[in-house]
Short mmCIF file of C-alpha atoms in Angstrom, two decimals:
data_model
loop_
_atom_site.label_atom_id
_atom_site.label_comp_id
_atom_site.label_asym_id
_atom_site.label_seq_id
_atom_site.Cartn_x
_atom_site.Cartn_y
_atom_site.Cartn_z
CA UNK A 1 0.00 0.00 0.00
CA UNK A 2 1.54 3.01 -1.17
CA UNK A 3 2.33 5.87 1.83
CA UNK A 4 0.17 8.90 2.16
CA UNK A 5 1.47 11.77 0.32
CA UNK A 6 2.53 14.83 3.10
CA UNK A 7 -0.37 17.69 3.69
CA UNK A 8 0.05 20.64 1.42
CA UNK A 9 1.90 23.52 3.69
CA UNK A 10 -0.70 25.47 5.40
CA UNK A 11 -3.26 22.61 5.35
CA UNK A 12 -4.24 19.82 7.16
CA UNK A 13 -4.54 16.28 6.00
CA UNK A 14 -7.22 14.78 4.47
CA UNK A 15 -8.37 11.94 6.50
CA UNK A 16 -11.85 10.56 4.46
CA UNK A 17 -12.35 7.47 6.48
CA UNK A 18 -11.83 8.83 9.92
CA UNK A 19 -14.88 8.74 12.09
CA UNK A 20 -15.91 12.29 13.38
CA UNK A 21 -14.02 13.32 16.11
CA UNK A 22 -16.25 15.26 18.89
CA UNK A 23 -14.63 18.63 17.48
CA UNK A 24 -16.18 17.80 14.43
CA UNK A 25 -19.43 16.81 15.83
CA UNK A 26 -20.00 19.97 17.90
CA UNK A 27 -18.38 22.78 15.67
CA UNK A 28 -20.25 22.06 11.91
CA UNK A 29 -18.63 25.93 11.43
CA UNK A 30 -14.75 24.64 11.73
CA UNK A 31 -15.98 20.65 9.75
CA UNK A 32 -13.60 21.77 6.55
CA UNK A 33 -10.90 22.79 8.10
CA UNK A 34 -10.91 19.79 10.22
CA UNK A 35 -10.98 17.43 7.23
CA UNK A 36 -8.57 19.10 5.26
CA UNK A 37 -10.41 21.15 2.66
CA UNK A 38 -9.87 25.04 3.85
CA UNK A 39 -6.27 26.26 4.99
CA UNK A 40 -6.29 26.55 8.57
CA UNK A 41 -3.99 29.49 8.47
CA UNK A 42 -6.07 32.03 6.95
CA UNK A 43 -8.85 32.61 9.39
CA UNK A 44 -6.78 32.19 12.20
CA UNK A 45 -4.34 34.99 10.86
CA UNK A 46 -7.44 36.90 10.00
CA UNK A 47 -8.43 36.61 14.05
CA UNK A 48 -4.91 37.69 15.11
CA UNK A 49 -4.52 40.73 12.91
CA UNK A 50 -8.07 42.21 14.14
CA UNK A 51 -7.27 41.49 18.00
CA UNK A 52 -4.41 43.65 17.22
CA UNK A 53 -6.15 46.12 16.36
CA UNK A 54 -8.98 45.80 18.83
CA UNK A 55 -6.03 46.58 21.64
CA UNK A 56 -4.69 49.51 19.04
CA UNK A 57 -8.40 50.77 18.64
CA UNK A 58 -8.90 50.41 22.48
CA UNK A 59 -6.21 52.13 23.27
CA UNK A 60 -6.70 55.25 21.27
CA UNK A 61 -10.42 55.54 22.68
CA UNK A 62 -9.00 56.05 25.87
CA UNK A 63 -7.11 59.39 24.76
CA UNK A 64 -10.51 60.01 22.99
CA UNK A 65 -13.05 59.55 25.62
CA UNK A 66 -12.95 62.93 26.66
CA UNK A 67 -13.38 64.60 23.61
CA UNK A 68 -16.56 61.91 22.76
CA UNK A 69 -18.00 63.21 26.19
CA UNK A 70 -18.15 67.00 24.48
CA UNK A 71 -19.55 65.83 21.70
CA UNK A 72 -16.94 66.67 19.55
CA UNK A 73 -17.11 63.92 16.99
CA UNK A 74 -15.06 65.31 14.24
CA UNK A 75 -11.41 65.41 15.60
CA UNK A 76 -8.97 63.37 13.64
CA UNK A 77 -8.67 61.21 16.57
CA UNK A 78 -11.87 60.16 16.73
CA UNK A 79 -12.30 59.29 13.24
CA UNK A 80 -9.09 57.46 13.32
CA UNK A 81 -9.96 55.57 16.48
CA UNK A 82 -13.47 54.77 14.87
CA UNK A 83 -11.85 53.37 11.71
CA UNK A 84 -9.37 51.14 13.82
CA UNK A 85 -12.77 49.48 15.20
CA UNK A 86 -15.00 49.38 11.38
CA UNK A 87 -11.72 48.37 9.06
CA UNK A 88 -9.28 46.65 11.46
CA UNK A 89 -11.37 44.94 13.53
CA UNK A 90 -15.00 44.36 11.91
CA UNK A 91 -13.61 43.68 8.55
CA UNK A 92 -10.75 41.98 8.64
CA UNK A 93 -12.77 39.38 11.01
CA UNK A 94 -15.56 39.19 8.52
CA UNK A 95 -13.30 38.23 5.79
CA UNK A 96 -11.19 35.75 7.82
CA UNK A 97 -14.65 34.15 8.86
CA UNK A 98 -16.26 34.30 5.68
CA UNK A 99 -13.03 32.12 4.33
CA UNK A 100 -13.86 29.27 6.56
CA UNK A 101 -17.76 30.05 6.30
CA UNK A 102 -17.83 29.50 2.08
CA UNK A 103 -16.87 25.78 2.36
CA UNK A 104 -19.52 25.00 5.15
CA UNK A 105 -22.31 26.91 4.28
CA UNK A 106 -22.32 27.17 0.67
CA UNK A 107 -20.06 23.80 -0.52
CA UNK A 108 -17.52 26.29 -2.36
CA UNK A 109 -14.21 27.69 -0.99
CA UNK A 110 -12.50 30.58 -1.84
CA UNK A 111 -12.11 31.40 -5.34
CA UNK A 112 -8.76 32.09 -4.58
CA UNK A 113 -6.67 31.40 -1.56
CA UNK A 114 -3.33 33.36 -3.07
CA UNK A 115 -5.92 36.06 -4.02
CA UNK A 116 -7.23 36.02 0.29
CA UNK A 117 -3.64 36.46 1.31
CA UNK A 118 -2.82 39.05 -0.49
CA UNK A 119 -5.97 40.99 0.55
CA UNK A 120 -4.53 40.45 4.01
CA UNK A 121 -1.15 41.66 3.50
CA UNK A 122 -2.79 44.69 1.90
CA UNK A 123 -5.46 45.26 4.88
CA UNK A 124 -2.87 44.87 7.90
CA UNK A 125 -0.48 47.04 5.60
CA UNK A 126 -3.06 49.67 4.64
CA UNK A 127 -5.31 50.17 8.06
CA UNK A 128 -2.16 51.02 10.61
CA UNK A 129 -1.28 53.77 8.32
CA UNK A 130 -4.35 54.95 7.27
CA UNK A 131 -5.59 55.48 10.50
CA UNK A 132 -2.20 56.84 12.30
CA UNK A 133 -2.38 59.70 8.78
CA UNK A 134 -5.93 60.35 9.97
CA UNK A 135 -4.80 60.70 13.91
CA UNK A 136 -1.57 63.09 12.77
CA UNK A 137 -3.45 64.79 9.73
CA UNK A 138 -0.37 63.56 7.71
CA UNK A 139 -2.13 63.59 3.91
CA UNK A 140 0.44 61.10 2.56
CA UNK A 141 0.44 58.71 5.41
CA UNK A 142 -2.86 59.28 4.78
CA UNK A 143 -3.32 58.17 1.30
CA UNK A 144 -0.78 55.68 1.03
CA UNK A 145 -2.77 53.71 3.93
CA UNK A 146 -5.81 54.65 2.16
CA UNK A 147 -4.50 53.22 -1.28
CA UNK A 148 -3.24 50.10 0.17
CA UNK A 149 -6.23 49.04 2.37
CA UNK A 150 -8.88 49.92 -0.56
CA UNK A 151 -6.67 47.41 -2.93
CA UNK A 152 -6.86 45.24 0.05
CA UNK A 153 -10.88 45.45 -0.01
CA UNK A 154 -11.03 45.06 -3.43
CA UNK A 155 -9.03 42.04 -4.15
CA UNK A 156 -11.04 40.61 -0.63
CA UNK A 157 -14.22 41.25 -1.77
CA UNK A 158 -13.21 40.48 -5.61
CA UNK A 159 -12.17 36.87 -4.54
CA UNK A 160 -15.92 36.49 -2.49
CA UNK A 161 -18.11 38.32 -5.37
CA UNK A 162 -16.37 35.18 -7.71
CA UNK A 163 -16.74 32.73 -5.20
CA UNK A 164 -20.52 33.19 -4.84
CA UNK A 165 -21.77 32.24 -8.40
CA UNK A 166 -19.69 29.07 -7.42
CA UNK A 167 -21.83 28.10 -4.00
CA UNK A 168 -24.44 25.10 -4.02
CA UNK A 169 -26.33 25.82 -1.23
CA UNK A 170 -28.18 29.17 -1.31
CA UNK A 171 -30.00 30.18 1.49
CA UNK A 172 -30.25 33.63 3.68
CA UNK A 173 -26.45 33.57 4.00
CA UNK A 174 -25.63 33.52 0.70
CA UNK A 175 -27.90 36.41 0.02
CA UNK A 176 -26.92 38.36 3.56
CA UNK A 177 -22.89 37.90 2.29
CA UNK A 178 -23.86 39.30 -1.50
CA UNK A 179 -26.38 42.46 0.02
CA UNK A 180 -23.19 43.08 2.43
CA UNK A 181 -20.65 43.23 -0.18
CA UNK A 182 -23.25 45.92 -2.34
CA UNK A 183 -23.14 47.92 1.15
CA UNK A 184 -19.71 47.77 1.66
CA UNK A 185 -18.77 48.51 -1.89
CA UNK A 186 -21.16 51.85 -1.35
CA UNK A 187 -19.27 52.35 2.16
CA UNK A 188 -16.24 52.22 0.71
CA UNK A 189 -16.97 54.68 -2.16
CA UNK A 190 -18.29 57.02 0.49
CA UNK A 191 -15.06 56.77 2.33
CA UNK A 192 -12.38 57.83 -0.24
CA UNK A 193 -14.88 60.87 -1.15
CA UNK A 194 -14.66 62.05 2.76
CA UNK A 195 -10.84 61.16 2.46
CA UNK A 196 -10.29 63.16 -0.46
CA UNK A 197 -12.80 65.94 0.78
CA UNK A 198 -10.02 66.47 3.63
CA UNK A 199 -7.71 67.81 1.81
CA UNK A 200 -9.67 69.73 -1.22
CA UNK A 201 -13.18 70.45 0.72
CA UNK A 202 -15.64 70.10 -2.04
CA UNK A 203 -18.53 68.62 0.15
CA UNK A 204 -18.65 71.44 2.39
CA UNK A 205 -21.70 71.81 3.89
CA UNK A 206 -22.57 68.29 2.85
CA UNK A 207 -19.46 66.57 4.74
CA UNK A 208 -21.54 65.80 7.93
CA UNK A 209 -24.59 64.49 5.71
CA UNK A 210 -22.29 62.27 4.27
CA UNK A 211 -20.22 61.35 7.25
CA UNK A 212 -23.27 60.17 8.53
CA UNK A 213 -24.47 58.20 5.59
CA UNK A 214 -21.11 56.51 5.58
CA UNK A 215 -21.28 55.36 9.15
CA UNK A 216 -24.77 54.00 8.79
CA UNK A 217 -24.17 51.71 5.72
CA UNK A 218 -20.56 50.66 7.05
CA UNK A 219 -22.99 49.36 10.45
CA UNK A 220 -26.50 48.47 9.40
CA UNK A 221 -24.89 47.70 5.88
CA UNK A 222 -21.53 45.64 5.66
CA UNK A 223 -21.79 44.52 9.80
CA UNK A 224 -24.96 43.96 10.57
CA UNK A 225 -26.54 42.53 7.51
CA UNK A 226 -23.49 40.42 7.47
CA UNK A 227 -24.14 39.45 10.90
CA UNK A 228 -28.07 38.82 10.32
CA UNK A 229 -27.09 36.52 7.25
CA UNK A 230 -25.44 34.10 9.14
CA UNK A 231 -26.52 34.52 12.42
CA UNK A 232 -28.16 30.96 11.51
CA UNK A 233 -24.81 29.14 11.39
CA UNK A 234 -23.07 31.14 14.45
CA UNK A 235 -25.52 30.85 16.91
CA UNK A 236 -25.98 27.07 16.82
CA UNK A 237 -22.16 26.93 17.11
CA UNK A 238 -21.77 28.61 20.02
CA UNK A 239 -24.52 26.83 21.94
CA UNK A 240 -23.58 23.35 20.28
CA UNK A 241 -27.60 22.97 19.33
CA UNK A 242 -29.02 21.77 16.17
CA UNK A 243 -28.04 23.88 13.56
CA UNK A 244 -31.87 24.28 11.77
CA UNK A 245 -32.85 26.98 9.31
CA UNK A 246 -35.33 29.03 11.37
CA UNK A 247 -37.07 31.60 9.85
CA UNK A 248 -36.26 34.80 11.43
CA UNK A 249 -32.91 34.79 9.64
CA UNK A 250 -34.60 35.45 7.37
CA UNK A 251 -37.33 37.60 8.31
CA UNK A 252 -34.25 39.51 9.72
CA UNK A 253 -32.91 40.29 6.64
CA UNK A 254 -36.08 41.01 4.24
CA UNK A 255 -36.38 43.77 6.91
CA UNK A 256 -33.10 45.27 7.54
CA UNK A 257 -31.21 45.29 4.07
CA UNK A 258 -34.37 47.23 2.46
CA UNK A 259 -34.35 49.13 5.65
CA UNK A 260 -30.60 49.93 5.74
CA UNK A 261 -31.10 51.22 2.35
CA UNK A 262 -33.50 53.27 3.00
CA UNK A 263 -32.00 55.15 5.71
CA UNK A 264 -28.62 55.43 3.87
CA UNK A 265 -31.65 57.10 0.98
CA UNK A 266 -33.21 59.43 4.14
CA UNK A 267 -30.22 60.74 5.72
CA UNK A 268 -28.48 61.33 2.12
CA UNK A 269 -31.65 63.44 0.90
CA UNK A 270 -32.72 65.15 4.17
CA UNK A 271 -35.95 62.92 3.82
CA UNK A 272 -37.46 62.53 7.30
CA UNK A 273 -39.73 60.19 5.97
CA UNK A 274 -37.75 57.84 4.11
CA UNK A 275 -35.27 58.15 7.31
CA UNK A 276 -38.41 57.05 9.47
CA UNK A 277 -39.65 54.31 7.35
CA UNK A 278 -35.82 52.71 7.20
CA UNK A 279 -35.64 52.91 10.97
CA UNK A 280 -38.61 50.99 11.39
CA UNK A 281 -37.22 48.17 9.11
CA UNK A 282 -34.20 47.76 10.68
CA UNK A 283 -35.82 47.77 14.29
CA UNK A 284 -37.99 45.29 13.22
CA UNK A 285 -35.22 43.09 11.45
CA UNK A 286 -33.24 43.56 15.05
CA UNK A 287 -35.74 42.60 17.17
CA UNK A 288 -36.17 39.00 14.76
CA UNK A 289 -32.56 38.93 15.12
CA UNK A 290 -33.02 39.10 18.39
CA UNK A 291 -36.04 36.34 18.27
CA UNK A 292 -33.75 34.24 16.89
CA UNK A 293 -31.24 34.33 19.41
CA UNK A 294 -33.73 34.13 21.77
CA UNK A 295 -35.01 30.64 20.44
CA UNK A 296 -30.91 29.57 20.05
CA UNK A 297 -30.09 29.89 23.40
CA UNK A 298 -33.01 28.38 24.87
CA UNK A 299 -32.56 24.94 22.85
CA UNK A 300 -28.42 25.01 24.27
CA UNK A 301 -26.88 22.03 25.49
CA UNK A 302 -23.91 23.22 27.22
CA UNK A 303 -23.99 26.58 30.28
CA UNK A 304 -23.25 29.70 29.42
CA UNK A 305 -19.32 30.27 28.92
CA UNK A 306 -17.75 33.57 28.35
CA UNK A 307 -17.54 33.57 24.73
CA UNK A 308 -21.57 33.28 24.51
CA UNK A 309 -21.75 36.15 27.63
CA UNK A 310 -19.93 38.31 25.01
CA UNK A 311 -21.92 37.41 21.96
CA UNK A 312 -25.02 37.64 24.61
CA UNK A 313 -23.81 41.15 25.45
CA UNK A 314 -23.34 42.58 22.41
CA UNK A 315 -26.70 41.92 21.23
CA UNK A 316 -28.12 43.58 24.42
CA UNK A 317 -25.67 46.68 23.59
CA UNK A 318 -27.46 46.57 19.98
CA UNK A 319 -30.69 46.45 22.03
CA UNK A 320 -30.09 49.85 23.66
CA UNK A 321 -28.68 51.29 20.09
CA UNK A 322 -32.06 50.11 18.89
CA UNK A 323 -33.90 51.97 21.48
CA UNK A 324 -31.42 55.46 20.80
CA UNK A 325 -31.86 55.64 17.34
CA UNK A 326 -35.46 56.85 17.84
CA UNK A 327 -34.64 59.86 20.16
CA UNK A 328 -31.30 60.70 17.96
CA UNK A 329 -33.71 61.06 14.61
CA UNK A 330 -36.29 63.31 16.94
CA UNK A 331 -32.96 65.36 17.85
CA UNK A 332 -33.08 64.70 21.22
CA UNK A 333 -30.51 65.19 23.74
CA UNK A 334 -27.85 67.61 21.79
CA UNK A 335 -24.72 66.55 20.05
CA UNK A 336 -23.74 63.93 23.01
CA UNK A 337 -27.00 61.28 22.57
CA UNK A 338 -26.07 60.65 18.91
CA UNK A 339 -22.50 60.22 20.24
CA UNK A 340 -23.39 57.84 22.92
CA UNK A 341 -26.02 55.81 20.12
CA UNK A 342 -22.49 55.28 17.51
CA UNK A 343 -20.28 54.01 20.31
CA UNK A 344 -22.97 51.31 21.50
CA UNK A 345 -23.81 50.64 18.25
CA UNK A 346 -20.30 49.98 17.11
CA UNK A 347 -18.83 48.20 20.44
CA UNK A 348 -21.58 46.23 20.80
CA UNK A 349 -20.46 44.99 17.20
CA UNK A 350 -16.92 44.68 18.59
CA UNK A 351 -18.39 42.79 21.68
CA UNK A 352 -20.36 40.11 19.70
CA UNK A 353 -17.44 39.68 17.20
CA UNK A 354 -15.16 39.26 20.12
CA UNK A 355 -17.18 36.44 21.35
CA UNK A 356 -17.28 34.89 18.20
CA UNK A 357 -13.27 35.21 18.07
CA UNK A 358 -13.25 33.43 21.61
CA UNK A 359 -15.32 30.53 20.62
CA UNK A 360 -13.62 30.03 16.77
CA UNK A 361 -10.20 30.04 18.37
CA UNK A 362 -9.36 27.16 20.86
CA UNK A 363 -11.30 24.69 17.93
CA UNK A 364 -8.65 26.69 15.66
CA UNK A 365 -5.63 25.78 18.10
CA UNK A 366 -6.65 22.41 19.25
CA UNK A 367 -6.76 21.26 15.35
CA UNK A 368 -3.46 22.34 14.81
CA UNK A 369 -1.97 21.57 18.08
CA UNK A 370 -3.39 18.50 19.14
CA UNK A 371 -5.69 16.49 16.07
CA UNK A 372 -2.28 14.67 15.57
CA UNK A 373 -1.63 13.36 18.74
CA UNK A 374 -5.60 12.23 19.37
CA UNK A 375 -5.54 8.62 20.61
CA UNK A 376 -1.48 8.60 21.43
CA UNK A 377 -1.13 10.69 24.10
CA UNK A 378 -3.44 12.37 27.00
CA UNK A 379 -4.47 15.79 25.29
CA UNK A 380 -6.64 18.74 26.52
CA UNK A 381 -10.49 18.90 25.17
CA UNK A 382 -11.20 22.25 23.57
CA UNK A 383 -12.87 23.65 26.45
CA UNK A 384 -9.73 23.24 28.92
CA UNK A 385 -7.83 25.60 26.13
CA UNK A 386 -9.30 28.46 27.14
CA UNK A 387 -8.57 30.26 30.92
CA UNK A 388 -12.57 30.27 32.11
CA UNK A 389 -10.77 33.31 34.55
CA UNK A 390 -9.51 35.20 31.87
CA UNK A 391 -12.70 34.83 30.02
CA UNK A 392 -14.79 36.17 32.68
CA UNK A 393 -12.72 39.24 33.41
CA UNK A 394 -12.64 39.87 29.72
CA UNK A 395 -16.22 39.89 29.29
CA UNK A 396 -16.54 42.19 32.91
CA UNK A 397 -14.35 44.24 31.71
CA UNK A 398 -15.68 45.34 28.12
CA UNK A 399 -19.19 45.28 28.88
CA UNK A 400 -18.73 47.36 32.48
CA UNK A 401 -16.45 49.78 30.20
CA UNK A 402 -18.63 50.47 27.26
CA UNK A 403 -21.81 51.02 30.09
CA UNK A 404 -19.34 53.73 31.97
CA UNK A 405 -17.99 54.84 28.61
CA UNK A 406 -21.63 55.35 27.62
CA UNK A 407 -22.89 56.74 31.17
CA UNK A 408 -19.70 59.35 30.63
CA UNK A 409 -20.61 60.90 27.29
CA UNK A 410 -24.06 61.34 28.08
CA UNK A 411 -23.25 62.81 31.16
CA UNK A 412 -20.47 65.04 29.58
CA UNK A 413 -18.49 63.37 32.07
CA UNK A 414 -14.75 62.92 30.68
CA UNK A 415 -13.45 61.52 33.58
CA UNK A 416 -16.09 58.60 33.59
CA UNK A 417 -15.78 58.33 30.05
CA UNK A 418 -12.31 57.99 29.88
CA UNK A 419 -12.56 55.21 33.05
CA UNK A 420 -15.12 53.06 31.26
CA UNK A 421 -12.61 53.54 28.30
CA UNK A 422 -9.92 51.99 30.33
CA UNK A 423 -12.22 49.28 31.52
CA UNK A 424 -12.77 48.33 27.73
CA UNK A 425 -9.03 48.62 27.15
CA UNK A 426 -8.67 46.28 29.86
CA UNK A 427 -10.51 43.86 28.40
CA UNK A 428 -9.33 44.01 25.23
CA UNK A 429 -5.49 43.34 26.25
CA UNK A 430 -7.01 40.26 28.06
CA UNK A 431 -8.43 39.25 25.04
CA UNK A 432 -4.85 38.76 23.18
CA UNK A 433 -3.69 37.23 26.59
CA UNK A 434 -6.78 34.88 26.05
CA UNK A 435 -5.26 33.80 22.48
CA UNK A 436 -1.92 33.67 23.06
CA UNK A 437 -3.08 31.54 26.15
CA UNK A 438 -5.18 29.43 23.66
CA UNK A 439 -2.78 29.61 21.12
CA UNK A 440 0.46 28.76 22.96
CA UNK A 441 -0.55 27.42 26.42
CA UNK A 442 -2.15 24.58 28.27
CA UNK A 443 0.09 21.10 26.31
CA UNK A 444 -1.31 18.39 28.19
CA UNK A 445 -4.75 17.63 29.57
CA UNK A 446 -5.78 18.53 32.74
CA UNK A 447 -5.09 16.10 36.00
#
């Protein structure tokens, strides 16, 4: 019988025959890259390049917290600081999970996995510099950042748009990861015009309309519709449920990509109609997102860990967005509501995607570290990979800060602002401890 030929560098073998181990069994998510068929590499490098900038992003909000609680939302800092958050960390995770996600959920990988890499060297080359030109006003740090990470987007979402026509299962997902790309394409656009509008100022008065238009589809858009999508295939994951198709996935997302739209339509016309109706929509698709979670986490199998108190969390944080956007459109509350309705928006995105990032990773590290040595040796189980202490304080830690953070701008309180700031910081830097913990710690299995 002839030997096995080696694994291909950066994959893992094939192993047809083998029985499913209970890795396989209870993360359907991670079930190609177990067996072989996706490189195990790229969404794990995708994870690692976003936690760095979740601690970058979390540290520059703590110089920024002040300014957020006097509503001043227009320093450089503050859009470079938001920017670390949307590009370094929503993004690049989306792309690193949607590379493991096109195998499992729609039979198809990655058009091309040269083609993902490269988008990733562009992405961690372009964001750091982009965003430090924005914090110094430097216009060719600036643009060379810019011009990098928009190459990086392209090639990224080039290499999905190509691999879509190629999927055989097409369900909400699918059509949540084709109405994202549209958004983020429109997102994107929107972003090089307020780029290139700092240095010549031909929006003038319009720059705020369009700042604002910007941040809505790069949210409601690319993150949450994204998010909606495949909510479906997350949620059972974490919870280690049956993974069933349940209708308010898709509910969800009838309700909040038209919605989205029509907001992005409102707020870019001055229509407080079309603003109104768009709101509604996306309320509505939120609260079946939130249905649907609901139903998830009632059907679980396992108690709740820290990773699903995080993806828990964020949704709540979303929740209380929900219930600001309403008062922001009236005009309630000044320049600081608005404010305080962005940051739980966004780090209540950060939160949930954090979670995710917790749960992905020790399947990530145990198939690489230990799939070899199953059967030989006395080996940790997934759940012993990750510290259950440094979990907890992790998810204390972001959720207390983002309340104070919140508390502090609405209060025009800098000094609590910039504490619940810390808090989140805090949290953050645990979460790299957490991987590097997953990624390089326990070796053996518990006594």
């Amino acid at each position: 019988m002839p030997a096995r030929p080696p694994p291909r560098h950066g994959r893992l073998p094939l192993v047809p025959e083998a029985r499913p181990t209970a890795v396989e069994a209870s993360a359907p998510f991670l079930r190609d890259t177990v067996t072989g068929t996706a490189p195990l590499t790229l969404p794990a490098a995708h994870l690692a390049a976003a936690a760095v900038f979740l601690a970058l992003g979390s540290m520059a909000l703590v110089a920024v917290a002040p300014l957020l609680a006097r509503g001043v939302y227009n320093a450089p800092a503050v859009i470079a600081t938001t920017h670390l958050f949307t590009l370094g960390v929503i993004t690049v995770t989306i792309f690193g999970a949607l590379s493991q996600l096109f195998p499992v959920a729609f039979g198809a990988a990655l058009a091309s996995s040269r083609a993902a890499w490269m988008a990733w060297a562009l992405m961690i080359a372009g964001i750091p510099l982009f965003t430090l030109g924005l914090w110094l006003a430097h216009h060719a740090l600036r643009d060379i950042g810019l011009a990098l990470a928009t190459a990086g987007f392209l090639v990224a979402g080039t290499n999905v748009t190509m691999t879509l026509p190629r999927a055989r299962s097409r369900g909400p997902a699918w059509v949540a990861v084709g109405l994202a790309l549209g958004f983020f394409a429109l997102t994107i656009v929107l972003g090089v015009m307020l780029a290139a509008n700092l240095q010549w100022g031909f929006l003038r008065a319009l720059r705020t309309r369009a700042l604002t238009v910007h941040l809505h589809l790069a949210l409601l858009g690319w993150a949450l519709v994204m998010i909606t999508g495949i909510a479906h295939r997350l949620l059972p994951f974490f919870v280690v449920t049956e993974d069933l198709e349940r209708p308010q996935a898709r509910w969800a997302l009838m309700s909040m990509a038209p919605g989205t739209l029509l907001v992005g339509a409102g707020l870019a016309l001055a229509s407080a109609a079309l603003t109104w109706i768009g709101l509604a929509l996306v309320e509505a698709g939120l609260a079946l997102l939130f249905a649907h979670a609901w139903l998830v986490m009632r059907s679980r199998r396992k108690p709740i860990g820290s990773a699903l108190m995080m993806a828990g969390g964020g949704l709540c944080l979303l929740a209380l967005a929900a219930v600001l956007g309403p008062f922001v459109l009236l005009g309630v509350g000044g320049a600081t509501l608005p404010i305080a309705y962005v940051t739980v928006g966004l780090l209540g995105i950060i939160v949930f995607i954090v979670g995710v990032s917790n749960r992905i990773a020790p399947f990530l590290s145990w198939i690489s570290r230990f799939r070899a040595r199953q059967g030989k040796e006395r080996i940790p189980m997934v759940a012993e990979l990750p510290s259950g202490a440094l979990g907890a304080a992790q998810a204390a830690a972001m959720l207390s800060g983002i309340l104070l953070l919140t508390a502090g701008v609405l209060l025009g309180q800098g000094s609590l602002a910039r504490i619940g700031a810390v808090a989140f910081a805090l949290g953050a830097m645990l979460h790299v401890t957490q991987l590097a913990w997953v990624t390089w710690g326990r070796r053996h299995a518990a006594a």
